[in-house]
């Protein structure tokens, strides 16, 4: 199939494109910079959607970039990088003489309200209680297409774990030095997914015609707490992991709104993802971390 991928130059995009090419699909990227084999967002807006069977959007400014202060300018970047690219692709699909068979968007489990007791599946309510849940609601609304000529899928991703980037990229050094540990209380749930499985779910969604609607992009081992994750990462590295990162430090570095994503969590289960027939490569945390740090 011919697959158009918006924002495919990042951590998740690189893994997805590798898998798509390995499975024989042709890939065209939409990015900010013009390069061979790519089109720019400006070209897409000007010339419309190139001929493709599936469109996928992964574009979005890294929310937890510790080098960016959580101020109005950064919030605007976070919003525009997601909403504008999604609206642009949705509009191009709607106007295309031959629209793609499928349209896939990756959002986040921040849609669900943090809780120490609730369990969320794809049918659970959310999306209306803070900056990030409202962002996911607007983002998913921006992707909606009229009619049913194009199959629509939204994957709400958890924390993406993989070698050489993502969440592990920021954590690995302190943990290797034996300075890692839980964030805040450590009791908050930590919905995670191995990058191979996120790429796998996206590929499954574009290849299997009956897949549609919301899918939770998290591992089935959804009862993991932050403290259990820290312990498992320490074990995988053969290092102790008991030095907590205090909540006050997290709020000072990331700002109060962003800190919620780290200090509070959601127990999210991939009920519908499993029901579609997707088989996880890394359903358990220990094996996932062992592969990543090997």
Coordinates of C-alpha atoms in Angstrom, one line a residue:
X1 CA 0.0 0.0 0.0
X2 CA 1.0 3.6 -0.4
X3 CA 1.1 5.3 3.0
X4 CA 1.4 9.0 3.7
X5 CA 2.9 9.8 7.1
X6 CA 2.7 13.2 8.6
X7 CA 5.4 14.0 11.2
X8 CA 7.2 10.7 10.5
X9 CA 10.7 12.0 11.3
X10 CA 10.5 11.5 15.1
X11 CA 11.0 8.5 17.4
X12 CA 7.7 6.8 16.7
X13 CA 7.7 7.8 13.0
X14 CA 11.1 6.2 12.4
X15 CA 10.0 2.9 13.9
X16 CA 6.7 2.9 12.0
X17 CA 8.4 3.7 8.6
X18 CA 11.0 0.9 9.2
X19 CA 8.1 -1.6 9.8
X20 CA 6.0 -0.4 6.9
X21 CA 8.9 -0.7 4.5
X22 CA 9.8 -4.1 5.9
X23 CA 6.2 -5.2 5.1
X24 CA 6.5 -3.9 1.5
X25 CA 4.5 -0.7 1.8
X26 CA 5.6 2.5 0.0
X27 CA 6.0 5.5 2.3
X28 CA 5.8 9.3 1.6
X29 CA 6.6 11.7 4.5
X30 CA 5.0 15.1 5.2
X31 CA 7.5 17.2 7.1
X32 CA 8.6 20.8 7.5
X33 CA 11.8 20.4 5.6
X34 CA 11.8 19.6 1.8
X35 CA 13.9 16.5 1.1
X36 CA 13.8 13.8 -1.6
X37 CA 10.9 11.4 -1.1
X38 CA 9.1 13.9 1.1
X39 CA 6.5 16.7 0.7
X40 CA 6.2 19.7 2.9
X41 CA 3.1 20.8 4.8
X42 CA 3.0 23.9 2.6
X43 CA 2.9 21.7 -0.5
X44 CA 0.1 19.6 1.0
X45 CA -1.9 22.7 1.7
X46 CA -1.2 24.1 -1.8
X47 CA -1.5 21.0 -3.9
X48 CA -3.7 18.7 -1.9
X49 CA -3.3 15.1 -0.9
X50 CA -0.9 13.0 -3.0
X51 CA -2.4 9.7 -4.2
X52 CA -2.3 7.2 -1.2
X53 CA -4.1 4.3 0.3
X54 CA -3.7 5.3 3.9
X55 CA -2.8 8.6 5.7
X56 CA -1.3 8.6 9.2
X57 CA -0.6 11.7 11.4
X58 CA 2.1 11.5 14.1
X59 CA 3.0 15.3 14.1
X60 CA 3.3 17.1 17.3
X61 CA 5.7 19.1 19.4
X62 CA 7.3 17.0 22.3
X63 CA 5.1 18.0 25.3
X64 CA 7.6 16.8 27.9
X65 CA 10.7 18.5 26.4
X66 CA 12.5 19.6 29.7
X67 CA 14.3 22.3 27.7
X68 CA 11.1 24.1 26.9
X69 CA 9.5 26.2 29.7
X70 CA 5.7 25.6 30.1
X71 CA 4.5 29.1 29.0
X72 CA 1.9 30.5 26.7
X73 CA 4.2 30.3 23.6
X74 CA 5.0 26.6 24.2
X75 CA 1.4 25.8 24.9
X76 CA 0.5 27.4 21.6
X77 CA 3.2 25.3 19.8
X78 CA 1.8 22.1 21.4
X79 CA -1.7 22.9 20.2
X80 CA -0.9 24.2 16.7
X81 CA 1.6 21.4 15.9
X82 CA -1.2 18.9 16.5
X83 CA -4.4 20.6 15.5
X84 CA -3.2 22.4 12.4
X85 CA -1.5 19.4 10.9
X86 CA -4.5 17.2 11.7
X87 CA -7.0 19.7 10.2
X88 CA -4.8 20.1 7.1
X89 CA -4.7 16.3 6.5
X90 CA -8.4 15.9 7.2
X91 CA -9.3 18.7 4.8
X92 CA -7.0 17.3 2.1
X93 CA -8.6 13.8 2.5
X94 CA -12.1 15.3 2.2
X95 CA -11.2 17.2 -1.0
X96 CA -9.2 14.3 -2.6
X97 CA -10.8 13.0 -5.8
X98 CA -9.8 9.5 -4.6
X99 CA -9.7 9.6 -0.8
X100 CA -7.5 7.1 1.0
X101 CA -9.1 3.9 2.4
X102 CA -8.0 4.6 5.9
X103 CA -7.0 7.7 8.1
X104 CA -5.1 7.0 11.3
X105 CA -4.3 9.5 14.1
X106 CA -2.1 9.0 17.2
X107 CA -3.3 11.0 20.3
X108 CA -2.7 10.1 24.0
X109 CA -4.2 8.5 27.1
X110 CA -4.2 12.0 28.7
X111 CA -7.8 11.9 27.5
X112 CA -8.6 9.9 30.6
X113 CA -8.8 11.5 34.1
X114 CA -5.9 10.5 36.4
X115 CA -7.1 8.1 39.1
X116 CA -5.7 5.6 41.6
X117 CA -8.8 3.4 41.3
X118 CA -10.6 3.8 38.0
X119 CA -9.9 1.6 35.0
X120 CA -10.4 2.9 31.5
X121 CA -11.0 1.2 28.2
X122 CA -11.8 2.7 24.8
X123 CA -15.4 3.5 25.6
X124 CA -14.6 5.3 28.9
X125 CA -15.5 9.0 29.1
X126 CA -12.9 11.7 29.5
X127 CA -11.5 14.7 27.6
X128 CA -12.8 17.6 29.6
X129 CA -10.9 18.3 32.8
X130 CA -7.5 19.9 32.1
X131 CA -5.3 21.3 29.3
X132 CA -4.2 17.9 28.0
X133 CA -7.5 16.1 28.1
X134 CA -9.1 19.1 26.2
X135 CA -6.2 19.0 23.7
X136 CA -7.0 15.3 22.9
X137 CA -10.7 16.1 22.5
X138 CA -10.0 19.0 20.1
X139 CA -7.3 16.9 18.3
X140 CA -9.6 13.9 17.7
X141 CA -12.4 16.2 16.7
X142 CA -10.1 17.9 14.1
X143 CA -9.5 14.5 12.5
X144 CA -13.1 13.5 12.1
X145 CA -14.3 13.1 8.5
X146 CA -17.8 13.4 7.1
X147 CA -19.3 10.2 5.8
X148 CA -17.8 6.7 5.9
X149 CA -15.9 6.4 2.6
X150 CA -12.6 6.5 4.6
X151 CA -12.1 4.1 7.6
X152 CA -11.1 6.2 10.6
X153 CA -8.9 5.0 13.5
X154 CA -7.5 6.9 16.5
X155 CA -4.8 5.3 18.7
X156 CA -4.5 6.8 22.2
X157 CA -0.9 6.1 23.0
X158 CA 0.6 5.6 26.5
X159 CA 4.3 6.4 27.4
X160 CA 6.4 5.0 24.5
X161 CA 9.4 2.9 25.6
X162 CA 12.2 2.1 23.2
X163 CA 15.9 2.1 22.6
X164 CA 17.6 5.4 21.8
X165 CA 14.7 7.8 22.4
X166 CA 11.3 8.5 23.9
X167 CA 10.8 8.3 27.7
X168 CA 13.7 6.0 28.2
X169 CA 16.1 8.4 26.5
X170 CA 15.5 10.9 29.3
X171 CA 15.6 8.3 32.2
X172 CA 18.4 6.0 31.3
X173 CA 21.5 8.0 32.5
X174 CA 20.3 8.5 36.2
X175 CA 19.1 4.9 36.3
X176 CA 22.5 3.6 34.9
X177 CA 24.2 5.6 37.6
X178 CA 22.0 4.1 40.3
X179 CA 20.2 7.4 40.9
X180 CA 16.8 6.4 39.5
X181 CA 13.6 5.8 41.3
X182 CA 9.9 6.5 41.4
X183 CA 8.5 9.9 40.5
X184 CA 6.6 11.6 43.3
X185 CA 4.7 9.0 45.4
X186 CA 5.2 6.2 42.8
X187 CA 1.6 5.0 43.3
X188 CA 0.3 6.5 40.1
X189 CA -0.4 4.2 37.2
X190 CA 2.1 4.2 34.3
X191 CA 0.4 3.3 31.0
X192 CA 3.2 2.2 28.7
X193 CA 3.8 0.6 25.4
X194 CA 6.9 -0.7 23.6
X195 CA 7.7 1.2 20.5
X196 CA 7.6 -2.0 18.4
X197 CA 4.0 -2.5 19.6
X198 CA 2.9 1.0 18.9
X199 CA 4.3 0.7 15.3
X200 CA 2.7 -2.7 15.2
X201 CA -0.8 -1.5 16.2
X202 CA -0.6 1.3 13.6
X203 CA 0.5 -1.1 10.9
X204 CA -2.3 -3.6 12.0
X205 CA -4.8 -0.7 11.8
X206 CA -3.9 0.2 8.3
X207 CA -3.7 -3.4 7.0
X208 CA -6.8 -4.9 8.5
X209 CA -10.0 -3.5 7.1
X210 CA -12.3 -4.2 10.0
X211 CA -10.3 -2.0 12.4
X212 CA -11.9 1.3 13.2
X213 CA -12.7 3.8 15.9
X214 CA -10.7 4.3 19.1
X215 CA -7.8 1.9 20.1
X216 CA -5.8 2.3 23.3
X217 CA -2.1 2.1 22.4
X218 CA -0.9 0.6 25.7
X219 CA 0.5 -2.8 26.8
X220 CA -2.0 -5.2 28.4
X221 CA 0.0 -5.1 31.7
X222 CA -1.9 -1.9 32.6
X223 CA -1.7 -2.3 36.4
X224 CA 2.0 -1.1 36.4
X225 CA 2.6 1.7 38.8
X226 CA 5.4 4.3 38.5
X227 CA 7.2 2.7 41.4
X228 CA 7.0 -0.8 39.8
X229 CA 8.2 0.6 36.5
X230 CA 11.2 2.2 38.3
X231 CA 12.0 -1.1 40.0
X232 CA 11.7 -3.0 36.8
X233 CA 14.0 -0.6 34.9
X234 CA 16.6 -0.8 37.8
X235 CA 16.4 -4.6 37.6
X236 CA 16.9 -4.6 33.8
X237 CA 20.0 -2.5 34.3
X238 CA 21.2 -4.3 37.4
X239 CA 21.1 -1.1 39.4
X240 CA 19.2 0.0 42.5
X241 CA 16.2 2.3 41.9
X242 CA 15.0 3.7 45.1
X243 CA 15.9 7.4 45.0
X244 CA 12.5 9.2 44.4
X245 CA 12.2 12.3 42.3
X246 CA 10.2 14.7 44.5
X247 CA 7.0 16.2 43.2
X248 CA 8.2 19.7 44.0
X249 CA 11.2 19.2 41.6
X250 CA 9.0 17.8 38.9
X251 CA 6.7 20.8 39.2
X252 CA 9.6 23.2 39.2
X253 CA 11.1 21.7 36.0
X254 CA 7.9 21.0 34.0
X255 CA 5.3 23.4 35.4
X256 CA 2.2 22.5 37.3
X257 CA 0.1 21.4 34.3
X258 CA 2.7 19.2 32.7
X259 CA 3.7 17.8 36.0
X260 CA 0.3 16.2 36.3
X261 CA 1.2 13.9 33.4
X262 CA 4.2 12.5 35.5
X263 CA 2.8 12.7 39.0
X264 CA -0.7 11.3 38.3
X265 CA -1.6 8.4 36.0
X266 CA -4.4 6.3 34.5
X267 CA -5.0 2.6 34.5
X268 CA -5.7 2.1 30.8
X269 CA -6.6 -1.3 29.2
X270 CA -6.4 -2.0 25.4
X271 CA -9.7 -4.0 25.3
X272 CA -10.6 -3.0 21.8
X273 CA -7.1 -3.2 20.5
X274 CA -6.9 -6.9 21.7
X275 CA -10.4 -7.6 20.2
X276 CA -9.2 -6.5 16.8
X277 CA -6.7 -9.4 16.8
X278 CA -3.5 -7.5 17.4
X279 CA -0.9 -9.7 19.1
X280 CA 1.6 -7.9 21.3
X281 CA 5.3 -8.5 21.0
X282 CA 5.9 -7.0 24.4
X283 CA 2.9 -7.4 26.7
X284 CA 5.0 -7.6 29.9
X285 CA 7.2 -4.8 31.2
X286 CA 10.2 -7.0 32.3
X287 CA 10.7 -8.4 28.8
X288 CA 10.1 -5.0 27.2
X289 CA 12.8 -3.3 29.3
X290 CA 15.2 -6.2 28.9
X291 CA 15.0 -5.7 25.1
X292 CA 15.4 -2.0 25.3
X293 CA 18.5 -1.9 27.6
X294 CA 20.2 -5.0 26.1

